Amino acid sequence: MPELFAQLLRQDFSDVEAAADSWQKLAEVFGDTRIGSGKRVSGPLHKASWSGVAAHYGFNALEATESKLKTAQTNAQLIHTVLDTLSTRMQAAQRKLRHAVSDAEAAGHTVTEDGWVEPKQVVDPKYHNDPDYQGVQQQANAGLGGYRARIDGALAEADRVSNEATELLHQIDPFDLDKQYGAASAAEDAARIAEFVGLDRKNIPNGKDPQRTADWWADLPSDQRDFYLAAFPDQIGKLDGLPAATRDDANRAALDMRLNDYALREGDLGYHDRYSYRSLSALKDRLDRADAEPAHE
């Protein structure tokens, strides 16, 4: 991988880090806008018991808009997570590469521009007929294969990470933003990205010990908290020990996905699903009314 060697050896990752930060800020804007819509628009309208044909279509439009904002928030957060992880893992591969090159050069080898480690010449070639010539040369270059393997390993790691990140970014479909199933698609994307990031549903506490759950959450970096909320809202919302606002956000996200799923299948719902759909819709209405309430001091 001659071209990758030169690129990785000298790569500056500041642009990737800046892009990751920008996507994080965009996710925060989407989130603030969605919450603001609930508190200042849809919440007060629900509280005022707005009804009629106009209300029916108006609430549908507001819910669709807020759902799209949530999907956009999740997608922006996922893009941030992929870019941030890409930068971290690529820089780790770069450090491995640079250490391998430095160690090879310190041992007296020459590393060419395409990443090949040249054997060192410790005996004048004119003595090649000397019986000890080959043995001395081999002993002097005993570590040559190790340096080459370390360089190849660092390049392979960087190539693998880059390809994985590219594939994940391609899977985040912008056309989902205006679809009812957008939130579910974003959650599926988050579950796929979890493996790349190194997070797993199994890492989430079982919820039996609220203090352990609280400590786990407090120790997580903020971006990992956001990721767990995006990828596993159903599980996060059930955990005793988490902040009330966190559980509320997670439960609302899970509720919206359930309602969207029912809405997409509304014509084919059986009795029990219709009952669940009505109950969840009523819960959604109560939550929307609560959005208009002033925050408790």
XYZ file of C-alpha atoms in Angstrom:
297
model
C 0.000 0.000 0.000
C 2.630 2.550 -1.098
C 0.244 5.516 -1.452
C -1.447 4.810 1.883
C 1.949 4.624 3.606
C 2.971 8.139 2.593
C -0.496 9.529 3.299
C -0.902 7.972 6.734
C 2.637 8.835 7.796
C 2.014 12.562 7.225
C -1.766 12.811 7.651
C -3.126 15.802 9.593
C -6.458 14.874 11.184
C -7.483 18.382 12.239
C -10.031 18.653 9.392
C -11.709 15.384 10.404
C -11.831 16.511 14.038
C -13.313 19.872 13.005
C -15.949 18.110 10.884
C -16.855 15.820 13.798
C -17.268 18.827 16.099
C -19.456 20.593 13.518
C -21.784 17.601 13.238
C -22.026 17.442 17.031
C -23.033 21.100 17.172
C -25.584 20.532 14.409
C -27.060 17.629 16.378
C -27.419 19.924 19.394
C -29.204 22.540 17.255
C -31.652 19.928 15.937
C -32.296 18.741 19.485
C -32.872 22.240 20.860
C -35.191 23.068 17.955
C -37.226 19.906 18.465
C -37.604 20.541 22.196
C -38.477 24.172 21.527
C -41.186 23.134 19.091
C -42.774 20.953 21.750
C -42.623 23.567 24.487
C -43.627 26.619 22.429
C -45.853 25.229 19.670
C -47.327 21.727 19.870
C -47.398 21.591 23.682
C -49.433 24.782 24.167
C -51.803 23.748 21.363
C -52.435 20.406 23.046
C -52.945 22.116 26.383
C -55.443 24.498 24.796
C -57.407 21.445 23.537
C -57.262 22.621 19.943
C -59.652 20.386 18.021
C -61.366 19.982 14.688
C -60.247 19.114 11.183
C -57.588 21.810 11.113
C -56.262 20.593 14.472
C -56.095 17.010 13.232
C -53.979 17.892 10.214
C -52.066 20.539 12.118
C -51.004 18.136 14.863
C -50.056 15.533 12.256
C -47.831 18.075 10.536
C -46.246 19.177 13.820
C -45.594 15.608 14.920
C -44.098 14.802 11.525
C -41.836 17.860 11.738
C -40.687 17.054 15.253
C -40.094 13.447 14.217
C -37.927 14.644 11.331
C -35.984 16.905 13.675
C -35.367 13.918 15.961
C -34.197 11.819 13.009
C -31.934 14.644 11.865
C -30.551 14.994 15.397
C -29.818 11.267 15.566
C -28.237 11.166 12.115
C -26.036 14.172 12.851
C -24.983 12.550 16.128
C -24.182 9.309 14.306
C -22.081 11.109 11.697
C -20.210 12.860 14.512
C -19.632 9.513 16.228
C -18.327 7.832 13.062
C -15.988 10.731 12.242
C -14.763 11.024 15.818
C -14.082 7.280 16.038
C -12.472 7.311 12.598
C -10.109 10.069 13.677
C -9.210 8.325 16.934
C -8.539 4.948 15.340
C -6.684 6.376 12.339
C -4.430 8.369 14.637
C -3.754 5.195 16.619
C -2.754 3.445 13.379
C -0.579 6.425 12.477
C 1.235 6.214 15.818
C 1.888 2.515 15.259
C 3.233 3.267 11.786
C 5.493 6.065 12.950
C 6.845 3.965 15.830
C 7.585 1.094 13.432
C 9.409 3.415 11.027
C 11.318 5.086 13.849
C 12.359 1.754 15.338
C 13.451 0.426 11.942
C 15.547 3.503 11.257
C 17.011 3.429 14.755
C 18.111 -0.152 14.036
C 19.987 1.077 10.972
C 17.442 0.228 8.260
C 16.246 2.535 5.523
C 12.474 2.919 5.075
C 11.660 3.945 1.508
C 8.895 6.317 0.414
C 6.619 3.387 -0.366
C 7.042 1.885 3.107
C 9.505 -0.876 2.257
C 12.173 -1.599 4.878
C 15.553 -2.153 3.239
C 18.011 -4.656 4.732
C 21.123 -3.030 6.112
C 24.553 -3.762 4.771
C 26.952 -4.445 7.677
C 29.687 -6.162 5.694
C 31.315 -4.783 2.559
C 29.815 -6.668 -0.412
C 33.281 -7.341 -1.752
C 33.587 -9.954 1.020
C 30.508 -11.846 -0.127
C 32.557 -14.978 -0.685
C 33.613 -15.041 2.934
C 32.018 -18.087 4.668
C 30.765 -15.876 7.478
C 29.295 -13.213 5.180
C 25.733 -14.588 4.951
C 25.526 -15.381 8.658
C 26.652 -11.918 9.709
C 24.201 -10.290 7.294
C 21.301 -12.464 8.442
C 22.029 -11.821 12.089
C 22.201 -8.066 11.494
C 18.834 -8.152 9.706
C 17.103 -10.560 12.063
C 14.418 -7.996 12.962
C 13.724 -6.942 9.375
C 10.582 -9.040 8.977
C 9.171 -7.709 12.229
C 9.501 -4.079 11.119
C 7.874 -4.867 7.784
C 5.036 -6.708 9.528
C 4.433 -3.795 11.917
C 4.241 -1.339 9.039
C 1.935 -3.612 7.038
C -0.233 -4.129 10.114
C -0.606 -0.398 10.748
C -1.515 0.228 7.102
C -4.013 -2.645 7.062
C -5.632 -1.324 10.239
C -5.960 2.172 8.786
C -7.369 0.811 5.529
C -9.913 -1.341 7.388
C -11.065 1.514 9.611
C -11.383 3.868 6.654
C -13.459 1.364 4.676
C -15.729 0.604 7.649
C -16.346 4.307 8.291
C -17.071 4.932 4.613
C -19.620 2.118 4.500
C -21.343 3.322 7.680
C -21.586 6.890 6.426
C -23.086 5.636 3.162
C -25.756 3.776 5.140
C -26.983 6.959 6.837
C -29.641 7.791 4.273
C -30.649 11.483 4.044
C -33.869 10.458 2.286
C -35.082 9.018 5.609
C -35.500 12.519 7.022
C -38.952 13.075 5.536
C -40.247 9.537 6.082
C -42.370 8.186 8.915
C -39.936 5.323 9.338
C -36.982 7.738 9.576
C -36.561 7.399 13.341
C -36.538 3.601 13.134
C -33.998 3.699 10.307
C -31.791 6.035 12.345
C -31.989 3.638 15.301
C -30.983 0.752 13.026
C -28.034 2.809 11.768
C -27.050 3.501 15.370
C -27.094 -0.202 16.203
C -24.773 -0.905 13.257
C -22.435 1.906 14.226
C -22.299 0.641 17.814
C -19.972 -2.197 16.818
C -17.642 0.210 15.004
C -17.547 2.509 18.022
C -16.963 -0.358 20.431
C -20.222 0.087 22.345
C -22.608 -2.762 22.937
C -26.113 -3.221 24.306
C -24.548 -5.769 26.680
C -22.531 -2.979 28.316
C -25.727 -1.390 29.623
C -26.403 -2.306 33.283
C -29.321 -4.626 33.964
C -31.022 -1.954 36.078
C -31.174 -3.996 39.265
C -28.763 -1.676 41.083
C -29.718 2.011 40.586
C -26.480 3.252 42.145
C -24.382 1.106 39.821
C -26.431 2.399 36.898
C -25.972 6.008 38.032
C -22.207 5.515 38.390
C -21.989 3.889 34.948
C -23.826 6.796 33.339
C -21.795 9.429 35.204
C -18.532 7.859 34.013
C -19.537 7.938 30.333
C -18.287 10.796 28.132
C -21.139 12.987 26.910
C -20.859 11.756 23.320
C -21.207 8.140 24.466
C -24.304 9.057 26.476
C -25.802 10.626 23.350
C -24.933 7.520 21.376
C -26.542 5.131 23.850
C -29.677 7.303 23.783
C -29.738 7.193 19.985
C -28.971 3.482 19.630
C -30.837 1.919 22.571
C -33.603 4.285 23.767
C -35.907 1.416 24.781
C -33.299 -0.006 27.158
C -32.011 3.313 28.518
C -35.527 4.498 29.328
C -36.110 1.577 31.696
C -33.061 2.127 33.899
C -33.592 3.252 37.471
C -30.709 5.444 38.570
C -30.493 7.603 35.459
C -31.496 11.290 35.492
C -35.215 11.795 34.965
C -34.622 13.970 31.897
C -32.470 11.260 30.311
C -35.079 8.576 30.850
C -37.804 10.894 29.606
C -35.876 11.613 26.397
C -35.211 7.915 25.843
C -38.809 6.886 26.520
C -40.175 9.562 24.225
C -37.859 8.406 21.428
C -38.970 4.799 21.927
C -42.619 5.917 22.063
C -42.315 7.866 18.813
C -40.821 4.841 17.057
C -43.647 2.612 18.306
C -46.273 5.100 17.159
C -44.631 5.503 13.757
C -44.571 1.737 13.357
C -48.269 1.484 14.198
C -49.096 4.366 11.866
C -47.341 2.668 8.972
C -49.339 -0.537 9.595
C -52.587 1.135 10.662
C -54.732 -0.510 7.999
C -53.562 -4.003 8.986
C -53.566 -3.731 12.784
C -55.331 -6.377 14.811
C -57.474 -5.723 17.890
C -54.647 -5.785 20.435
C -52.372 -3.593 18.316
C -55.185 -1.083 17.784
C -55.778 -0.936 21.525
C -52.050 -0.422 22.131
C -51.959 2.224 19.395
C -54.818 4.168 21.016
C -53.252 3.884 24.475
C -49.844 5.058 23.283
C -51.415 7.890 21.300
C -53.205 9.030 24.466
C -49.907 8.880 26.351
C -48.271 10.931 23.615
C -51.053 13.510 23.932
C -50.516 13.778 27.709
C -46.779 14.216 27.220
C -47.372 16.888 24.612
C -49.645 18.738 27.018
C -46.966 18.478 29.706
C -44.454 20.112 27.349
C -46.342 23.364 27.766
C -46.021 23.288 31.548
C -43.374 25.543 33.105
C -40.269 23.760 34.364
C -40.231 23.007 38.087
C -37.656 24.991 39.987
